Amino acid sequence: MTDWFVVDFTLEELKLLGVNQRFSFRDQQYNGKFPIITFEEYISIALDAKRVVGIYPEIKNPVFINQRVKWSDGKKFEDKFVETLKKYGYKGSYGSKEWLKQPAFIQSFAPSSLTYVANLTDLPKVFLIDDVTIRTEDTNQTYYELTSDSYLDFIKNYVIGIGPWKDTVVTTKNNYLDEVTDLVAKAHARGLQVHPYTFRNENSFLHFDFHQDPYVEYDYWINKIGVDGLFTDFTGSLHNFQEKTSPLS
């Protein structure tokens, strides 16, 4: 693809751009009013909150970035990513006292990035999984290969969970749910968490089985499929679902 990319501009130039809502059916009133935020500004939103707010940053397109951006000290995109997390106090293994003070998960579709940063930080890492026919940017393997028993046995040494596209967990047909795959069972058998993506309230994203009700979808995935976490564009809706379904205590 020939075009302009984020790597072609300085931060000063990028700050001239106004952020737009990419979905036309969502609120457009804030289009162009706010600039792109940096990783550090993103972190500050969490750290400035009056309660503990975790972060879940993604190492996005690391091969593309590392091919086009060279740092003077010879380090890679992943090095700079982890250095930034450390600068702001993010450290500790999943569930540790240090981690609970400033929770963070590191996510990536690139398995080699996750194995690389495993040597830089003990923060929990989550391997993202796309459609099983798609190939990874770094290893050129299909995600079908990377959800095999042998590969899960390998990657479990570096990550605490997987983040699969919903349709790799439950296949669909004509916008209805079809077959439940064994991916969650295979992950749980290896002590891996499962955080599928992306949950959205709009009817265009809800399968017919959920009758236009995102709460029914949350109930299905959390209580029937048994996922351990999830990615949602509507955190308020998930919070409301949890409030309504939690024991009174």
PDB file of C-alpha atoms in Angstrom:
ATOM      1  CA  MET A   1       0.000   0.000   0.000  1.00  0.00           C
ATOM      2  CA  THR A   2       1.306   3.441  -0.934  1.00  0.00           C
ATOM      3  CA  ASP A   3       0.104   6.084   1.499  1.00  0.00           C
ATOM      4  CA  TRP A   4       1.090   8.237   4.453  1.00  0.00           C
ATOM      5  CA  PHE A   5       1.652   6.466   7.747  1.00  0.00           C
ATOM      6  CA  VAL A   6       2.292   7.521  11.330  1.00  0.00           C
ATOM      7  CA  VAL A   7       6.000   6.762  10.867  1.00  0.00           C
ATOM      8  CA  ASP A   8       6.240   9.415   8.134  1.00  0.00           C
ATOM      9  CA  PHE A   9       5.594  12.305  10.527  1.00  0.00           C
ATOM     10  CA  THR A  10       7.096  13.885  13.614  1.00  0.00           C
ATOM     11  CA  LEU A  11       5.069  14.012  16.812  1.00  0.00           C
ATOM     12  CA  GLU A  12       4.702  17.764  16.334  1.00  0.00           C
ATOM     13  CA  GLU A  13       3.141  17.157  12.927  1.00  0.00           C
ATOM     14  CA  LEU A  14       0.899  14.369  14.194  1.00  0.00           C
ATOM     15  CA  LYS A  15      -0.393  16.662  16.942  1.00  0.00           C
ATOM     16  CA  LEU A  16      -1.883  18.882  14.224  1.00  0.00           C
ATOM     17  CA  LEU A  17      -4.359  16.149  13.335  1.00  0.00           C
ATOM     18  CA  GLY A  18      -7.777  16.016  14.968  1.00  0.00           C
ATOM     19  CA  VAL A  19      -9.118  12.606  15.983  1.00  0.00           C
ATOM     20  CA  ASN A  20     -12.360  11.443  14.348  1.00  0.00           C
ATOM     21  CA  GLN A  21     -14.868   8.760  15.324  1.00  0.00           C
ATOM     22  CA  ARG A  22     -14.323   6.024  12.745  1.00  0.00           C
ATOM     23  CA  PHE A  23     -17.844   4.583  12.904  1.00  0.00           C
ATOM     24  CA  SER A  24     -20.393   6.829  11.170  1.00  0.00           C
ATOM     25  CA  PHE A  25     -23.231   5.508  13.363  1.00  0.00           C
ATOM     26  CA  ARG A  26     -21.529   6.744  16.554  1.00  0.00           C
ATOM     27  CA  ASP A  27     -21.458  10.243  18.021  1.00  0.00           C
ATOM     28  CA  GLN A  28     -19.582  12.559  15.643  1.00  0.00           C
ATOM     29  CA  GLN A  29     -19.758  15.760  17.708  1.00  0.00           C
ATOM     30  CA  TYR A  30     -16.155  15.536  18.945  1.00  0.00           C
ATOM     31  CA  ASN A  31     -14.570  15.024  15.523  1.00  0.00           C
ATOM     32  CA  GLY A  32     -11.472  17.161  15.024  1.00  0.00           C
ATOM     33  CA  LYS A  33     -11.596  18.698  18.503  1.00  0.00           C
ATOM     34  CA  PHE A  34      -8.868  16.633  20.145  1.00  0.00           C
ATOM     35  CA  PRO A  35      -5.387  15.582  18.986  1.00  0.00           C
ATOM     36  CA  ILE A  36      -3.867  12.120  18.879  1.00  0.00           C
ATOM     37  CA  ILE A  37      -2.528  11.275  22.328  1.00  0.00           C
ATOM     38  CA  THR A  38       0.869   9.797  23.058  1.00  0.00           C
ATOM     39  CA  PHE A  39       1.503   6.604  25.001  1.00  0.00           C
ATOM     40  CA  GLU A  40       2.625   8.717  27.974  1.00  0.00           C
ATOM     41  CA  GLU A  41      -0.543  10.811  27.851  1.00  0.00           C
ATOM     42  CA  TYR A  42      -2.579   7.604  27.718  1.00  0.00           C
ATOM     43  CA  ILE A  43      -0.778   6.367  30.832  1.00  0.00           C
ATOM     44  CA  SER A  44      -1.374   9.674  32.624  1.00  0.00           C
ATOM     45  CA  ILE A  45      -5.147   9.254  32.226  1.00  0.00           C
ATOM     46  CA  ALA A  46      -4.907   6.084  34.308  1.00  0.00           C
ATOM     47  CA  LEU A  47      -2.428   7.433  36.859  1.00  0.00           C
ATOM     48  CA  ASP A  48      -4.361  10.674  37.391  1.00  0.00           C
ATOM     49  CA  ALA A  49      -7.572   8.827  38.252  1.00  0.00           C
ATOM     50  CA  LYS A  50      -8.782   8.891  41.855  1.00  0.00           C
ATOM     51  CA  ARG A  51      -8.931   5.098  41.940  1.00  0.00           C
ATOM     52  CA  VAL A  52      -6.828   2.279  40.537  1.00  0.00           C
ATOM     53  CA  VAL A  53      -7.251   2.156  36.755  1.00  0.00           C
ATOM     54  CA  GLY A  54      -5.417  -0.505  34.797  1.00  0.00           C
ATOM     55  CA  ILE A  55      -4.042  -0.199  31.277  1.00  0.00           C
ATOM     56  CA  TYR A  56      -3.894  -2.734  28.436  1.00  0.00           C
ATOM     57  CA  PRO A  57      -1.532  -1.313  25.783  1.00  0.00           C
ATOM     58  CA  GLU A  58      -0.814  -3.137  22.544  1.00  0.00           C
ATOM     59  CA  ILE A  59       2.518  -3.553  20.762  1.00  0.00           C
ATOM     60  CA  LYS A  60       0.980  -2.672  17.404  1.00  0.00           C
ATOM     61  CA  ASN A  61       2.553  -3.680  14.076  1.00  0.00           C
ATOM     62  CA  PRO A  62       6.060  -4.077  15.533  1.00  0.00           C
ATOM     63  CA  VAL A  63       7.579  -5.440  12.311  1.00  0.00           C
ATOM     64  CA  PHE A  64       6.328  -2.437  10.329  1.00  0.00           C
ATOM     65  CA  ILE A  65       7.595  -0.016  12.990  1.00  0.00           C
ATOM     66  CA  ASN A  66      11.010  -1.637  13.399  1.00  0.00           C
ATOM     67  CA  GLN A  67      11.580  -1.689   9.633  1.00  0.00           C
ATOM     68  CA  ARG A  68      10.928   2.032   9.321  1.00  0.00           C
ATOM     69  CA  VAL A  69      11.970   3.624  12.616  1.00  0.00           C
ATOM     70  CA  LYS A  70      15.537   3.444  13.912  1.00  0.00           C
ATOM     71  CA  TRP A  71      16.463   4.629  17.389  1.00  0.00           C
ATOM     72  CA  SER A  72      19.919   6.108  17.964  1.00  0.00           C
ATOM     73  CA  ASP A  73      20.751   3.646  20.715  1.00  0.00           C
ATOM     74  CA  GLY A  74      20.021   0.667  18.478  1.00  0.00           C
ATOM     75  CA  LYS A  75      17.008  -0.420  20.461  1.00  0.00           C
ATOM     76  CA  LYS A  76      13.727  -1.705  19.069  1.00  0.00           C
ATOM     77  CA  PHE A  77      10.123  -0.557  19.310  1.00  0.00           C
ATOM     78  CA  GLU A  78       9.543  -3.193  21.994  1.00  0.00           C
ATOM     79  CA  ASP A  79      12.455  -1.843  24.080  1.00  0.00           C
ATOM     80  CA  LYS A  80      11.024   1.677  23.988  1.00  0.00           C
ATOM     81  CA  PHE A  81       7.583   0.353  24.826  1.00  0.00           C
ATOM     82  CA  VAL A  82       8.810  -1.422  27.972  1.00  0.00           C
ATOM     83  CA  GLU A  83      11.067   1.486  28.958  1.00  0.00           C
ATOM     84  CA  THR A  84       8.017   3.756  28.967  1.00  0.00           C
ATOM     85  CA  LEU A  85       6.074   1.362  31.192  1.00  0.00           C
ATOM     86  CA  LYS A  86       8.983   1.131  33.620  1.00  0.00           C
ATOM     87  CA  LYS A  87       9.394   4.916  33.638  1.00  0.00           C
ATOM     88  CA  TYR A  88       5.885   5.235  35.050  1.00  0.00           C
ATOM     89  CA  GLY A  89       6.219   2.478  37.609  1.00  0.00           C
ATOM     90  CA  TYR A  90       4.553  -0.440  35.848  1.00  0.00           C
ATOM     91  CA  LYS A  91       6.089  -3.675  37.069  1.00  0.00           C
ATOM     92  CA  GLY A  92       5.321  -6.960  38.761  1.00  0.00           C
ATOM     93  CA  SER A  93       3.842 -10.281  37.764  1.00  0.00           C
ATOM     94  CA  TYR A  94       0.095 -10.818  37.447  1.00  0.00           C
ATOM     95  CA  GLY A  95      -1.651 -10.496  40.811  1.00  0.00           C
ATOM     96  CA  SER A  96       1.447  -9.346  42.719  1.00  0.00           C
ATOM     97  CA  LYS A  97       1.279  -6.423  45.166  1.00  0.00           C
ATOM     98  CA  GLU A  98       3.257  -4.258  42.754  1.00  0.00           C
ATOM     99  CA  TRP A  99       0.979  -5.147  39.860  1.00  0.00           C
ATOM    100  CA  LEU A 100      -2.235  -4.535  41.808  1.00  0.00           C
ATOM    101  CA  LYS A 101      -1.144  -0.954  42.523  1.00  0.00           C
ATOM    102  CA  GLN A 102      -0.743  -0.225  38.792  1.00  0.00           C
ATOM    103  CA  PRO A 103      -2.284  -3.059  36.784  1.00  0.00           C
ATOM    104  CA  ALA A 104      -1.144  -3.514  33.202  1.00  0.00           C
ATOM    105  CA  PHE A 105      -1.438  -6.188  30.538  1.00  0.00           C
ATOM    106  CA  ILE A 106       0.752  -6.152  27.421  1.00  0.00           C
ATOM    107  CA  GLN A 107      -1.012  -7.371  24.290  1.00  0.00           C
ATOM    108  CA  SER A 108       0.199  -8.142  20.780  1.00  0.00           C
ATOM    109  CA  PHE A 109      -0.690 -10.109  17.658  1.00  0.00           C
ATOM    110  CA  ALA A 110       3.049 -10.683  17.134  1.00  0.00           C
ATOM    111  CA  PRO A 111       4.238 -13.660  19.200  1.00  0.00           C
ATOM    112  CA  SER A 112       7.921 -12.842  18.704  1.00  0.00           C
ATOM    113  CA  SER A 113       7.358  -9.443  20.320  1.00  0.00           C
ATOM    114  CA  LEU A 114       5.813 -11.092  23.359  1.00  0.00           C
ATOM    115  CA  THR A 115       8.639 -13.588  23.748  1.00  0.00           C
ATOM    116  CA  TYR A 116      11.126 -10.706  23.362  1.00  0.00           C
ATOM    117  CA  VAL A 117       9.550  -8.469  26.015  1.00  0.00           C
ATOM    118  CA  ALA A 118       9.266 -11.452  28.356  1.00  0.00           C
ATOM    119  CA  ASN A 119      12.982 -10.936  28.918  1.00  0.00           C
ATOM    120  CA  LEU A 120      12.457  -7.240  29.692  1.00  0.00           C
ATOM    121  CA  THR A 121       9.513  -7.229  32.115  1.00  0.00           C
ATOM    122  CA  ASP A 122       7.467  -9.638  34.187  1.00  0.00           C
ATOM    123  CA  LEU A 123       4.233  -7.736  33.488  1.00  0.00           C
ATOM    124  CA  PRO A 124       1.531 -10.129  32.213  1.00  0.00           C
ATOM    125  CA  LYS A 125       1.323 -10.588  28.473  1.00  0.00           C
ATOM    126  CA  VAL A 126      -1.623 -11.638  26.304  1.00  0.00           C
ATOM    127  CA  PHE A 127      -1.266 -13.169  22.835  1.00  0.00           C
ATOM    128  CA  LEU A 128      -3.903 -11.767  20.488  1.00  0.00           C
ATOM    129  CA  ILE A 129      -5.405 -14.156  17.942  1.00  0.00           C
ATOM    130  CA  ASP A 130      -7.014 -13.093  14.670  1.00  0.00           C
ATOM    131  CA  ASP A 131      -9.076 -15.079  12.170  1.00  0.00           C
ATOM    132  CA  VAL A 132      -7.392 -18.489  11.935  1.00  0.00           C
ATOM    133  CA  THR A 133      -6.713 -18.036   8.189  1.00  0.00           C
ATOM    134  CA  ILE A 134      -4.677 -14.844   8.675  1.00  0.00           C
ATOM    135  CA  ARG A 135      -0.897 -14.983   8.962  1.00  0.00           C
ATOM    136  CA  THR A 136       1.151 -13.215  11.603  1.00  0.00           C
ATOM    137  CA  GLU A 137       3.193 -10.181  10.639  1.00  0.00           C
ATOM    138  CA  ASP A 138       6.348 -11.520  12.257  1.00  0.00           C
ATOM    139  CA  THR A 139       6.457 -15.317  11.890  1.00  0.00           C
ATOM    140  CA  ASN A 140       4.195 -15.684   8.810  1.00  0.00           C
ATOM    141  CA  GLN A 141       2.279 -18.497  10.482  1.00  0.00           C
ATOM    142  CA  THR A 142      -1.495 -18.754  10.399  1.00  0.00           C
ATOM    143  CA  TYR A 143      -3.346 -18.273  13.653  1.00  0.00           C
ATOM    144  CA  TYR A 144      -4.689 -21.774  13.056  1.00  0.00           C
ATOM    145  CA  GLU A 145      -1.129 -23.047  13.518  1.00  0.00           C
ATOM    146  CA  LEU A 146      -0.692 -20.799  16.552  1.00  0.00           C
ATOM    147  CA  THR A 147      -3.755 -22.203  18.313  1.00  0.00           C
ATOM    148  CA  SER A 148      -2.521 -25.783  18.064  1.00  0.00           C
ATOM    149  CA  ASP A 149      -1.776 -27.775  21.202  1.00  0.00           C
ATOM    150  CA  SER A 150       1.954 -27.712  20.547  1.00  0.00           C
ATOM    151  CA  TYR A 151       2.095 -23.953  20.046  1.00  0.00           C
ATOM    152  CA  LEU A 152      -0.030 -23.220  23.110  1.00  0.00           C
ATOM    153  CA  ASP A 153       2.368 -25.439  25.069  1.00  0.00           C
ATOM    154  CA  PHE A 154       5.180 -23.191  23.847  1.00  0.00           C
ATOM    155  CA  ILE A 155       3.611 -19.747  24.235  1.00  0.00           C
ATOM    156  CA  LYS A 156       2.242 -20.455  27.737  1.00  0.00           C
ATOM    157  CA  ASN A 157       5.794 -19.976  28.997  1.00  0.00           C
ATOM    158  CA  TYR A 158       5.668 -16.320  27.963  1.00  0.00           C
ATOM    159  CA  VAL A 159       2.044 -15.181  28.331  1.00  0.00           C
ATOM    160  CA  ILE A 160      -0.707 -15.446  30.925  1.00  0.00           C
ATOM    161  CA  GLY A 161      -3.495 -15.587  28.377  1.00  0.00           C
ATOM    162  CA  ILE A 162      -4.804 -15.295  24.845  1.00  0.00           C
ATOM    163  CA  GLY A 163      -7.018 -12.617  23.327  1.00  0.00           C
ATOM    164  CA  PRO A 164      -8.919 -14.271  20.469  1.00  0.00           C
ATOM    165  CA  TRP A 165     -11.321 -12.740  17.978  1.00  0.00           C
ATOM    166  CA  LYS A 166     -14.768 -13.874  19.124  1.00  0.00           C
ATOM    167  CA  ASP A 167     -15.400 -15.890  15.966  1.00  0.00           C
ATOM    168  CA  THR A 168     -12.366 -18.090  16.668  1.00  0.00           C
ATOM    169  CA  VAL A 169     -14.036 -19.135  19.929  1.00  0.00           C
ATOM    170  CA  VAL A 170     -17.587 -19.517  18.603  1.00  0.00           C
ATOM    171  CA  THR A 171     -17.979 -19.703  14.840  1.00  0.00           C
ATOM    172  CA  THR A 172     -20.918 -17.946  13.186  1.00  0.00           C
ATOM    173  CA  LYS A 173     -23.208 -18.582  10.235  1.00  0.00           C
ATOM    174  CA  ASN A 174     -25.601 -16.025   8.743  1.00  0.00           C
ATOM    175  CA  ASN A 175     -25.088 -13.841  11.854  1.00  0.00           C
ATOM    176  CA  TYR A 176     -26.125 -16.665  14.182  1.00  0.00           C
ATOM    177  CA  LEU A 177     -23.794 -18.459  16.558  1.00  0.00           C
ATOM    178  CA  ASP A 178     -22.717 -21.814  15.125  1.00  0.00           C
ATOM    179  CA  GLU A 179     -20.114 -24.058  16.748  1.00  0.00           C
ATOM    180  CA  VAL A 180     -18.179 -23.596  19.975  1.00  0.00           C
ATOM    181  CA  THR A 181     -14.550 -24.443  19.288  1.00  0.00           C
ATOM    182  CA  ASP A 182     -12.217 -26.047  21.807  1.00  0.00           C
ATOM    183  CA  LEU A 183      -9.973 -22.966  22.066  1.00  0.00           C
ATOM    184  CA  VAL A 184     -11.150 -21.879  25.531  1.00  0.00           C
ATOM    185  CA  ALA A 185     -10.868 -25.426  26.854  1.00  0.00           C
ATOM    186  CA  LYS A 186      -7.350 -25.801  25.433  1.00  0.00           C
ATOM    187  CA  ALA A 187      -6.274 -22.463  26.913  1.00  0.00           C
ATOM    188  CA  HIS A 188      -7.759 -23.148  30.345  1.00  0.00           C
ATOM    189  CA  ALA A 189      -6.176 -26.610  30.408  1.00  0.00           C
ATOM    190  CA  ARG A 190      -2.815 -24.824  30.194  1.00  0.00           C
ATOM    191  CA  GLY A 191      -3.641 -22.246  32.840  1.00  0.00           C
ATOM    192  CA  LEU A 192      -4.118 -19.493  30.268  1.00  0.00           C
ATOM    193  CA  GLN A 193      -6.790 -16.819  30.591  1.00  0.00           C
ATOM    194  CA  VAL A 194      -9.056 -15.992  27.629  1.00  0.00           C
ATOM    195  CA  HIS A 195      -9.923 -12.352  26.800  1.00  0.00           C
ATOM    196  CA  PRO A 196     -11.930 -12.252  23.521  1.00  0.00           C
ATOM    197  CA  TYR A 197     -12.574  -9.104  21.458  1.00  0.00           C
ATOM    198  CA  THR A 198     -14.434  -6.833  20.628  1.00  0.00           C
ATOM    199  CA  PHE A 199     -17.796  -6.423  22.384  1.00  0.00           C
ATOM    200  CA  ARG A 200     -19.987  -3.627  21.038  1.00  0.00           C
ATOM    201  CA  ASN A 201     -23.533  -2.571  21.822  1.00  0.00           C
ATOM    202  CA  GLU A 202     -24.765  -1.727  18.333  1.00  0.00           C
ATOM    203  CA  ASN A 203     -27.156  -4.109  16.593  1.00  0.00           C
ATOM    204  CA  SER A 204     -24.778  -4.417  13.624  1.00  0.00           C
ATOM    205  CA  PHE A 205     -22.252  -6.125  15.920  1.00  0.00           C
ATOM    206  CA  LEU A 206     -24.669  -8.327  17.886  1.00  0.00           C
ATOM    207  CA  HIS A 207     -25.490 -11.800  16.614  1.00  0.00           C
ATOM    208  CA  PHE A 208     -29.202 -12.538  16.240  1.00  0.00           C
ATOM    209  CA  ASP A 209     -29.030 -14.991  19.154  1.00  0.00           C
ATOM    210  CA  PHE A 210     -28.666 -12.029  21.544  1.00  0.00           C
ATOM    211  CA  HIS A 211     -31.874 -10.279  20.397  1.00  0.00           C
ATOM    212  CA  GLN A 212     -30.228  -6.829  20.233  1.00  0.00           C
ATOM    213  CA  ASP A 213     -29.312  -7.035  23.920  1.00  0.00           C
ATOM    214  CA  PRO A 214     -25.604  -6.653  24.815  1.00  0.00           C
ATOM    215  CA  TYR A 215     -26.314  -7.882  28.362  1.00  0.00           C
ATOM    216  CA  VAL A 216     -27.448 -11.216  26.940  1.00  0.00           C
ATOM    217  CA  GLU A 217     -24.179 -11.380  25.008  1.00  0.00           C
ATOM    218  CA  TYR A 218     -22.116 -10.666  28.134  1.00  0.00           C
ATOM    219  CA  ASP A 219     -24.039 -13.345  30.021  1.00  0.00           C
ATOM    220  CA  TYR A 220     -23.383 -15.896  27.276  1.00  0.00           C
ATOM    221  CA  TRP A 221     -19.643 -15.261  27.052  1.00  0.00           C
ATOM    222  CA  ILE A 222     -18.940 -14.897  30.757  1.00  0.00           C
ATOM    223  CA  ASN A 223     -21.235 -17.566  32.188  1.00  0.00           C
ATOM    224  CA  LYS A 224     -21.576 -20.115  29.378  1.00  0.00           C
ATOM    225  CA  ILE A 225     -18.302 -19.870  27.462  1.00  0.00           C
ATOM    226  CA  GLY A 226     -16.411 -19.033  30.656  1.00  0.00           C
ATOM    227  CA  VAL A 227     -14.053 -16.308  29.474  1.00  0.00           C
ATOM    228  CA  ASP A 228     -11.862 -14.596  32.048  1.00  0.00           C
ATOM    229  CA  GLY A 229     -11.936 -11.056  30.657  1.00  0.00           C
ATOM    230  CA  LEU A 230     -12.956  -9.253  27.507  1.00  0.00           C
ATOM    231  CA  PHE A 231     -12.390  -6.224  25.311  1.00  0.00           C
ATOM    232  CA  THR A 232     -15.353  -3.874  24.969  1.00  0.00           C
ATOM    233  CA  ASP A 233     -16.011  -0.459  23.460  1.00  0.00           C
ATOM    234  CA  PHE A 234     -18.728   0.024  26.092  1.00  0.00           C
ATOM    235  CA  THR A 235     -17.160  -0.373  29.523  1.00  0.00           C
ATOM    236  CA  GLY A 236     -20.178   1.265  31.149  1.00  0.00           C
ATOM    237  CA  SER A 237     -22.468  -1.438  29.834  1.00  0.00           C
ATOM    238  CA  LEU A 238     -20.188  -4.201  31.077  1.00  0.00           C
ATOM    239  CA  HIS A 239     -19.959  -2.475  34.470  1.00  0.00           C
ATOM    240  CA  ASN A 240     -23.759  -2.253  34.666  1.00  0.00           C
ATOM    241  CA  PHE A 241     -24.053  -5.938  33.764  1.00  0.00           C
ATOM    242  CA  GLN A 242     -21.587  -6.853  36.516  1.00  0.00           C
ATOM    243  CA  GLU A 243     -23.432  -4.694  39.034  1.00  0.00           C
ATOM    244  CA  LYS A 244     -26.782  -6.263  38.167  1.00  0.00           C
ATOM    245  CA  THR A 245     -25.497  -9.828  38.280  1.00  0.00           C
ATOM    246  CA  SER A 246     -23.141  -9.659  41.276  1.00  0.00           C
ATOM    247  CA  PRO A 247     -24.138 -11.094  44.680  1.00  0.00           C
ATOM    248  CA  LEU A 248     -25.476  -8.391  47.011  1.00  0.00           C
ATOM    249  CA  SER A 249     -22.401  -8.786  49.219  1.00  0.00           C
TER     250      SER A 249
END
